[in-house]
Coordinates of C-alpha atoms in Angstrom, one line a residue:
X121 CA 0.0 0.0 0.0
X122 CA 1.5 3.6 -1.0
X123 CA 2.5 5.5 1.8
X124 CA 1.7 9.0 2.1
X125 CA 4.7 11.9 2.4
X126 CA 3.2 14.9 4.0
X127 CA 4.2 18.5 5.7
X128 CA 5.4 17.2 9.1
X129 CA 5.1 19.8 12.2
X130 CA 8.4 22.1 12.1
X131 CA 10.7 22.1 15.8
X132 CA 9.3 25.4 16.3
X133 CA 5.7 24.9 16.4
X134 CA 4.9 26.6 13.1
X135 CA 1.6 25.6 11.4
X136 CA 3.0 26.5 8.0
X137 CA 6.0 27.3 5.7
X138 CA 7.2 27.4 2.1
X139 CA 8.2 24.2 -0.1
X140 CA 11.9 24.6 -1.0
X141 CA 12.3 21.8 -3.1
X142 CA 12.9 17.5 -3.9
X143 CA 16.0 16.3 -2.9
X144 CA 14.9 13.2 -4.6
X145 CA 13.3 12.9 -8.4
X146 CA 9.9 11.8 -9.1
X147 CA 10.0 7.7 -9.4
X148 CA 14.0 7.6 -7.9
X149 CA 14.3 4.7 -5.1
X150 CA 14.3 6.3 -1.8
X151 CA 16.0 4.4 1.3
X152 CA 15.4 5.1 5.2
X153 CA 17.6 7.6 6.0
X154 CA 17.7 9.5 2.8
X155 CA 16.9 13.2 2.5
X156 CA 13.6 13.8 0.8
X157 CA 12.7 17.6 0.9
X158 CA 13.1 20.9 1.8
X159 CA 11.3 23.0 3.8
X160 CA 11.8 26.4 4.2
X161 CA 10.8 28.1 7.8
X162 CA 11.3 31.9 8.7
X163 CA 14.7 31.0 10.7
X164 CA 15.8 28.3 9.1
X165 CA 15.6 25.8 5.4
X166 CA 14.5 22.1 7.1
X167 CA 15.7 19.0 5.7
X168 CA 13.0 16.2 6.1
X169 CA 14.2 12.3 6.4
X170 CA 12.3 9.3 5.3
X171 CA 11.9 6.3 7.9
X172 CA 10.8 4.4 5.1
X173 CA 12.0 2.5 2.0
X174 CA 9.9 2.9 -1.4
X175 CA 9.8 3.9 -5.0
X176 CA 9.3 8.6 -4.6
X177 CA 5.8 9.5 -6.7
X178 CA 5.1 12.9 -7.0
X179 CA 1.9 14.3 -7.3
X180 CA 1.2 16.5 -10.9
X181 CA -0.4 19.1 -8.8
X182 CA 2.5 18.7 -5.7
X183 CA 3.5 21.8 -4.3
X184 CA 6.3 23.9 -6.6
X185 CA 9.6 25.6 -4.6
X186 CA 8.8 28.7 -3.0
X187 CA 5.0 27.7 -2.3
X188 CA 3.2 27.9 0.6
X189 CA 2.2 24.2 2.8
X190 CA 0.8 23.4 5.4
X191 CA 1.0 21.1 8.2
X192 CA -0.5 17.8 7.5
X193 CA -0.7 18.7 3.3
X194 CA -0.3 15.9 1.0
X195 CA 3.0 16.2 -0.9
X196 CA 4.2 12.8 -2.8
X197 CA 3.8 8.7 -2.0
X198 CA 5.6 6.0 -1.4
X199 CA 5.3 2.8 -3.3
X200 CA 6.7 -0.8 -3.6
X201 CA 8.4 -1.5 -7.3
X202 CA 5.5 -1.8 -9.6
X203 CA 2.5 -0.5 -7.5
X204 CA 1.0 2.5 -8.9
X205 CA 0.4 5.4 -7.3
X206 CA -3.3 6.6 -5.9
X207 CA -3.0 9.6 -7.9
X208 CA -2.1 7.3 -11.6
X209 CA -5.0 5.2 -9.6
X210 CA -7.8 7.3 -9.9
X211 CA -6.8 8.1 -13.6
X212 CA -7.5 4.7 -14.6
X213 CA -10.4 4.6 -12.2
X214 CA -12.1 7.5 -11.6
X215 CA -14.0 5.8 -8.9
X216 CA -11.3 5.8 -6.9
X217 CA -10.0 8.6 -4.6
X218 CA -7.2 10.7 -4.9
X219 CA -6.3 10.6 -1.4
X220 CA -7.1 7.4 0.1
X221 CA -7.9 8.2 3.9
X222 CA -6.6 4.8 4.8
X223 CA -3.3 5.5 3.6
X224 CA -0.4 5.0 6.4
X225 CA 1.2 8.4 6.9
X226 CA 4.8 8.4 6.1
X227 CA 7.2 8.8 9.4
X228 CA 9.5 11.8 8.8
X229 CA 11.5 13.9 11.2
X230 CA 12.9 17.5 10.6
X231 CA 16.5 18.0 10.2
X232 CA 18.6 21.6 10.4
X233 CA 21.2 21.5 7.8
X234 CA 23.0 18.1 7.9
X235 CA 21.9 17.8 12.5
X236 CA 18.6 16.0 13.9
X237 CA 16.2 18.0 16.0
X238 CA 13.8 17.1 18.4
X239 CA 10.1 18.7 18.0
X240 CA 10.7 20.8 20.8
X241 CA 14.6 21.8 20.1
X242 CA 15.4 25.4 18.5
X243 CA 16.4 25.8 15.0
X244 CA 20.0 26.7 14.0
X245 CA 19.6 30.2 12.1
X246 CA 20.1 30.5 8.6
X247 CA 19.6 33.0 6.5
X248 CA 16.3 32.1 4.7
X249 CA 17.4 31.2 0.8
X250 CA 20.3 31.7 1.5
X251 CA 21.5 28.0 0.1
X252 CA 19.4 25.0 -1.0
X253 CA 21.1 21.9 1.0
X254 CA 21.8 19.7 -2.6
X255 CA 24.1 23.0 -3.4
X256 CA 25.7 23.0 0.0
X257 CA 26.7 19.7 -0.4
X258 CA 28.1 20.0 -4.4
X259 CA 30.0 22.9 -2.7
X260 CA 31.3 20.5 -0.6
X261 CA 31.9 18.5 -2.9
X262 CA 33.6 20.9 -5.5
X263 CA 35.3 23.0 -3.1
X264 CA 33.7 26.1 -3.5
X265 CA 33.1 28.6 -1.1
X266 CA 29.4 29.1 -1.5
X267 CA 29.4 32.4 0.5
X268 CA 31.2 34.1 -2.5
X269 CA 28.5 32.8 -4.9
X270 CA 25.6 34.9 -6.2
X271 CA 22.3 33.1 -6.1
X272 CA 20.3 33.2 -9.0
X273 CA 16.8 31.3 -7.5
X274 CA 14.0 32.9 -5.6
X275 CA 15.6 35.7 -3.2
X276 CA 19.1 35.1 -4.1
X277 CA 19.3 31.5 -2.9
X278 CA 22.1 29.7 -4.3
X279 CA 21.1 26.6 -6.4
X280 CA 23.3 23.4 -7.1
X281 CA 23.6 25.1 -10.9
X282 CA 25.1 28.4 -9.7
X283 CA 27.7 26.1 -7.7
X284 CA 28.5 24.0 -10.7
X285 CA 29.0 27.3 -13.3
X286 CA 31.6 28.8 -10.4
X287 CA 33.5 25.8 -10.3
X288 CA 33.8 26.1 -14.2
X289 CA 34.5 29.4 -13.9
X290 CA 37.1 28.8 -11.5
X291 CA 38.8 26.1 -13.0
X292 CA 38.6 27.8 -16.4
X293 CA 40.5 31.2 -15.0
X294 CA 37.0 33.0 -14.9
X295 CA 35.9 35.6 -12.7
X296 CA 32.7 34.3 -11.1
X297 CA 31.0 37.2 -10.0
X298 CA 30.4 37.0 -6.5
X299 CA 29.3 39.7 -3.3
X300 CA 32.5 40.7 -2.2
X301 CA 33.2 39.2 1.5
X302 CA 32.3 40.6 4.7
X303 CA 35.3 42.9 6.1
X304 CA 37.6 41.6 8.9
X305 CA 38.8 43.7 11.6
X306 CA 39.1 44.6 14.9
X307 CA 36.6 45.7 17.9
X308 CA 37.6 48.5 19.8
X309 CA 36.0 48.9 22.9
X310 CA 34.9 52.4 23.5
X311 CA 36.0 54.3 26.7
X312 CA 33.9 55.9 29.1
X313 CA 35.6 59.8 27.8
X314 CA 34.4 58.4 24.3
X315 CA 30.7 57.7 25.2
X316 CA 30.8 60.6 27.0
X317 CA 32.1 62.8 23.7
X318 CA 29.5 60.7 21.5
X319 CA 26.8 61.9 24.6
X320 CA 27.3 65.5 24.1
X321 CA 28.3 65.9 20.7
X322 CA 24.7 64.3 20.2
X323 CA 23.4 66.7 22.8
X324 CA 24.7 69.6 20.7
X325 CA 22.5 68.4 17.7
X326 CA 19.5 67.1 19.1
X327 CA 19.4 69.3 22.4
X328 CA 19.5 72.6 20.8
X329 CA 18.7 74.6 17.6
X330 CA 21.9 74.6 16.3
X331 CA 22.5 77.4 13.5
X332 CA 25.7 78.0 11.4
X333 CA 27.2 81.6 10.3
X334 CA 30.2 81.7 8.5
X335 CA 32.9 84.7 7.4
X336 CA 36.2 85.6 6.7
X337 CA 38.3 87.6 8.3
X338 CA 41.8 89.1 7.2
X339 CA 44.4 88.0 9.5
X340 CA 47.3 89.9 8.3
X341 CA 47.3 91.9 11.3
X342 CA 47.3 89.0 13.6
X343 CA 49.7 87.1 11.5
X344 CA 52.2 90.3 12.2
X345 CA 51.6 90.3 16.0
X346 CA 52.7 86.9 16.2
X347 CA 55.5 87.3 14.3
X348 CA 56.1 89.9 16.7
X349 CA 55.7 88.3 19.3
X350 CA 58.0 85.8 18.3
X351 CA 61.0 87.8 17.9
X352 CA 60.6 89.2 21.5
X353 CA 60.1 85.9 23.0
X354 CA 63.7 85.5 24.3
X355 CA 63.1 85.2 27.8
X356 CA 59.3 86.3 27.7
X357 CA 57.6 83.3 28.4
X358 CA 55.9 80.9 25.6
X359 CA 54.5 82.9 22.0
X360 CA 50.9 82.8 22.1
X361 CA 49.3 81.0 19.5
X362 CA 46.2 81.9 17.7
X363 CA 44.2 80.5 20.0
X364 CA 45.2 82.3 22.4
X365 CA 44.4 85.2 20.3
X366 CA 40.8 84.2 19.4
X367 CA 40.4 83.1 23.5
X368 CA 41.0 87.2 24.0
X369 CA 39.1 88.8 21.2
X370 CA 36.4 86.5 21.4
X371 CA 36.0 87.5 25.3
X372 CA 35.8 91.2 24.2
X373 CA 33.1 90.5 21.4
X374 CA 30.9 88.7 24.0
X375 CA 31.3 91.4 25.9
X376 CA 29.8 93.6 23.3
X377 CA 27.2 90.7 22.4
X378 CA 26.2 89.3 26.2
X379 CA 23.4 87.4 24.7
X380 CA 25.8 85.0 23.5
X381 CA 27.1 83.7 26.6
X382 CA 23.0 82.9 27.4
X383 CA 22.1 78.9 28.5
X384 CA 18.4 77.8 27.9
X385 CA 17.1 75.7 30.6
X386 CA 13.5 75.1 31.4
X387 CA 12.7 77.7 33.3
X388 CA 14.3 80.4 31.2
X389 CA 17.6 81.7 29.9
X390 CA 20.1 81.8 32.4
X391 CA 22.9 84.7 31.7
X392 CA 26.3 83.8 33.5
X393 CA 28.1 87.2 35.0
X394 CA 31.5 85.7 34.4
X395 CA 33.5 84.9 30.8
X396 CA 34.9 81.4 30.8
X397 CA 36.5 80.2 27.3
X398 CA 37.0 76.8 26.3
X399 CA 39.2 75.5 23.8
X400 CA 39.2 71.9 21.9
X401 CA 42.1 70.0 22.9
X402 CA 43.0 66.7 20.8
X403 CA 43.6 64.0 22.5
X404 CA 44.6 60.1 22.3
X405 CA 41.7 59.7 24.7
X406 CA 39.5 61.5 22.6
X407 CA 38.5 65.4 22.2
X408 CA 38.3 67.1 25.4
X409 CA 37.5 71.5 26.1
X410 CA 39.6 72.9 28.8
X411 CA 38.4 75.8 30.2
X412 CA 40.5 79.2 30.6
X413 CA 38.5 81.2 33.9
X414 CA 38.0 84.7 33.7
X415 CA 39.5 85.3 30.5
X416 CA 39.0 89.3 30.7
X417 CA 40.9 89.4 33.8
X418 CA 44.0 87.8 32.1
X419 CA 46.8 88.9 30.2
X420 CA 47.7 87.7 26.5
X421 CA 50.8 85.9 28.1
X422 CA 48.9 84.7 31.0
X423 CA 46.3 82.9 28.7
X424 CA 49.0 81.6 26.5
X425 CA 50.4 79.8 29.5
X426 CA 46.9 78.6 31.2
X427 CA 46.7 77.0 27.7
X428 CA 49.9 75.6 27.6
X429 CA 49.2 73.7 30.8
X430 CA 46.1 72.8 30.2
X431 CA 46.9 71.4 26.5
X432 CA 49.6 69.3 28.5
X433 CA 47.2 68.1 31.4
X434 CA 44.6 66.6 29.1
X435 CA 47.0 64.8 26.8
X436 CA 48.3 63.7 29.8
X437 CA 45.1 62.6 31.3
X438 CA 45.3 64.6 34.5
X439 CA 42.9 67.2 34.0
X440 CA 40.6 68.1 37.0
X441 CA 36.8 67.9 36.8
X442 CA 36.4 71.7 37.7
X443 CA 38.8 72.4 34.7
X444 CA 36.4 71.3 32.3
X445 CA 33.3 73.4 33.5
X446 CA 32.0 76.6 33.6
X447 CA 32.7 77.7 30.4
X448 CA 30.6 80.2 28.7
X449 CA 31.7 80.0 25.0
X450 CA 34.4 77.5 23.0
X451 CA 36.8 78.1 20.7
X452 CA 37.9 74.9 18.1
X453 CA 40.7 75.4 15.9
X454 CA 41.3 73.1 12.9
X455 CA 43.9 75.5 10.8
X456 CA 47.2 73.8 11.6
X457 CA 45.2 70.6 10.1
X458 CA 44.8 72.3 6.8
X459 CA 40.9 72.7 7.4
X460 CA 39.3 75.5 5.9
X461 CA 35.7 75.6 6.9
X462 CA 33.6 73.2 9.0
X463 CA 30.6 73.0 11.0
X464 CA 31.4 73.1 14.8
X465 CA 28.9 71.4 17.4
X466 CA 27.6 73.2 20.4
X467 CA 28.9 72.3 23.8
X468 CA 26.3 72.1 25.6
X469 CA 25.0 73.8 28.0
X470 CA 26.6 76.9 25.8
X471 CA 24.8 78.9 23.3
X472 CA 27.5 78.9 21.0
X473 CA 31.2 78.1 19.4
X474 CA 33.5 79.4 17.2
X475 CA 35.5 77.4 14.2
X476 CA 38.6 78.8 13.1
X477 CA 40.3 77.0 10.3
X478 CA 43.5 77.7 8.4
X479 CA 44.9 80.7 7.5
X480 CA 45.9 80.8 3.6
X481 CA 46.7 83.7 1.2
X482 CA 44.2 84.6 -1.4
X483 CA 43.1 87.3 -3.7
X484 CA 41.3 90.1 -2.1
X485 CA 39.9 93.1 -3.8
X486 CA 40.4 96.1 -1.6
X487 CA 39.8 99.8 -2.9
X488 CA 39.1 98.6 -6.2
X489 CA 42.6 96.8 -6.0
X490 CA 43.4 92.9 -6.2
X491 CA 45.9 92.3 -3.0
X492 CA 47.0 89.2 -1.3
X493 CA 45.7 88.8 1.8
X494 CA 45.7 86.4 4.7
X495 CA 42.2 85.0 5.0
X496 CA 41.1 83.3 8.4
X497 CA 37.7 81.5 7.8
X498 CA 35.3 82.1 11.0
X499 CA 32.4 79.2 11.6
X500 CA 30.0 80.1 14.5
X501 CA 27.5 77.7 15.3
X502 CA 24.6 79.2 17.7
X503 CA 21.5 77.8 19.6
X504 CA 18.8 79.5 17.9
X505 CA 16.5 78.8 20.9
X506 CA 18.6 81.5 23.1
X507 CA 20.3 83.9 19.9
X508 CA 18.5 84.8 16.8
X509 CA 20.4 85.3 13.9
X510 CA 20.6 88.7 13.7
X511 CA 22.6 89.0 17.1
X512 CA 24.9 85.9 16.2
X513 CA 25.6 87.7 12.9
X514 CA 26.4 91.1 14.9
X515 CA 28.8 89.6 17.3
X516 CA 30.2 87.5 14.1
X517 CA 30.9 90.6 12.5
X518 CA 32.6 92.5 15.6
X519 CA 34.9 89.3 16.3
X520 CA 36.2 89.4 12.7
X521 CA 36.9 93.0 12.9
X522 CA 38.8 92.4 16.3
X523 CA 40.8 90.1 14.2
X524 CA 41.7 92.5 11.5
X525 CA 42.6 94.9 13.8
X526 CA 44.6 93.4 16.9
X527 CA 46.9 95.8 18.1
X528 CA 44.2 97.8 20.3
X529 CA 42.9 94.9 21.8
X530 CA 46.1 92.5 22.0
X531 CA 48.9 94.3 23.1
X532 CA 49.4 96.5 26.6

């Protein structure tokens, strides 16, 4: 009597899933043990085993790869040598049923990949299509790595002909095209000062209203008190830098514009009544903003040496808590890595920053005259929920004439 193959229950309790396909051809002998089908799950392609010997009939009207079955649906027979099938049966008799009730159901059990599972054990996870088992195992087989193969059957899965054509390909000195592999590297853990730096650089985007104005400004002049400075640094302590410079100038333009020291908090706009400047320090550790107290208070030199310092104590990892806070306003400064413009990100709970990026030469037309100048290319980035852009654009414009005209406000 022909024994029935049907959709056996999957290990994870699913009612229904898709045929993937035969494993054996319509009238080929199939032993106890053998591999008879496919079926594909949403976490993993099933491989279902016969407990049975027999001659494999399949149905005209059997389910095709990629089509939807159900638990318990009728797929294919097996019959002794020479018995005829119900479905040939009923063809010759149409008397006869298609589907016999009577029929033994066949025993089957549900195999992941190539490993037995019990009907309560979990699935191994596969990508679903990824591979139909018969081309795993030519792959196998053929020594091909199956992961560098491009699928050509129903979403991307990689059938036993798309193994066989990159072998030939291979062993003919084709290029088989292929998805390229997945990159190697290495994991890098990340640091409690890097989450930290991700945390408020994140803050400064999503927190605020962040707004970007940008200018240049003609730094001859400050490029000539430098150099001045330079030559009378002997014994005069260290030359300050441009930072330094923009630390200064930037503390007498908020003076000018208070409204850009403002912090918004939830019960208004709180104004501080002291100028603390922060400037971007690179460090292995990551980017951390020292902050310079009291910056109107100080000298030139005196800043140029708090800076020094502090520039020292955060690449040495030996910065204090207190000298991180309290700043009002920051300064970033990019030049000396060949930046030119960029868009600097609010350090919160500050209402703004200032970019500076590298001073170059370029043609300026000044009374109706082509000259070279030195260009220094401002970026201010504002929270337009405490400054409109009006004011930012007004203190903007007095910070880059500081900068073209140093000497009043620089030197003693």
């Amino acid at each position: 009597m022909a024994i029935e193959i049907v959709v056996p229950r999957l290990g994870w309790s699913m009612d229904k899933g898709h045929f993937g396909e035969w494993l054996k051809k319509d009238g080929q002998r199939v032993s106890a043990g053998d591999m008879v089908f496919v079926l594909e799950g949403e976490k993993a392609d099933q491989e279902v085993e016969s407990f049975d010997a027999g001659i494999l009939r399949i149905p005209p009207d059997a389910p095709k790869p990629g089509d939807e079955v159900v638990v318990g649906q009728l797929l294919a027979y097996l019959v002794e040598e020479g018995e005829a099938a119900p479905f040939e049966a009923a063809r010759r008799d149409p008397t006869l049923e298609v589907r016999p009730h009577a029929a033994p159901r066949h025993e089957v059990r549900v195999r992941a990949g190539e490993a037995a599972t019990a009907e309560s054990a979990k699935p191994q996870k596969a990508p679903r299509g990824a591979i139909s088992p018969r081309a795993k195992r030519v792959a196998r087989e053929l020594g091909v790595d199956w992961t560098r193969v491009t699928g050509s059957g129903r979403n991307g899965r990689i059938q036993e002909s798309d193994i066989r054509n990159a072998a030939a390909a291979a062993s003919s000195g084709a290029v088989a095209q292929h998805e390229p592999a997945a990159p190697t590297g290495q994991l890098t853990p990340i640091t409690t000062i890097r989450r930290t730096i991700a945390e408020r650089m994140l803050a400064g985007v999503h927190q605020a209203a962040p707004v970007t104005l940008t200018t240049k400004a003609d730094a001859r002049g400050l490029v000539d008190l430098r150099r001045r400075f330079t030559e009378a640094a002997i014994e005069a302590g260290p030359v300050p830098g441009y930072t330094d410079f923009l630390i200064k100038l930037s503390a007498l333009a908020l003076n000018e514009h208070q409204e850009m020291s403002g912090q918004w908090s939830d019960d208004g706009i709180f104004m501080p009544d002291r100028c603390n400047i922060g400037f971007a320090v690179d460090t292995d550790a990551g980017l951390l903003a020292p902050v310079v107290h009291d910056v109107p208070g100080k000298t030139l030199r005196q800043i140029a040496v708090e800076t020094r310092q502090l520039t020292k104590q955060a690449r040495e990892g030996s910065l204090k808590a207190w000298q991180m806070q309290g700043g009002t306003f920051t300064i970033t400064n990019l030049g000396g890595f060949g930046v030119d413009t960029f868009t600097p990100i609010i350090n919160l709970p500050q209402a703004a920053i200032i970019g500076a990026g590298r001073i170059a030469a370029e043609p300026v037309v000044r009374e109706s005259e082509i000259v070279a100048c030195e260009m220094l290319p401002l970026s201010l980035t504002f929270d337009h929920r405490v400054v409109d852009g009006a004011p930012a654009a007004r203190f903007l414009d007095t910070l880059r004439g500081y900068i073209e005209n140093p000497d009043p406000c620089l030197l003693p």
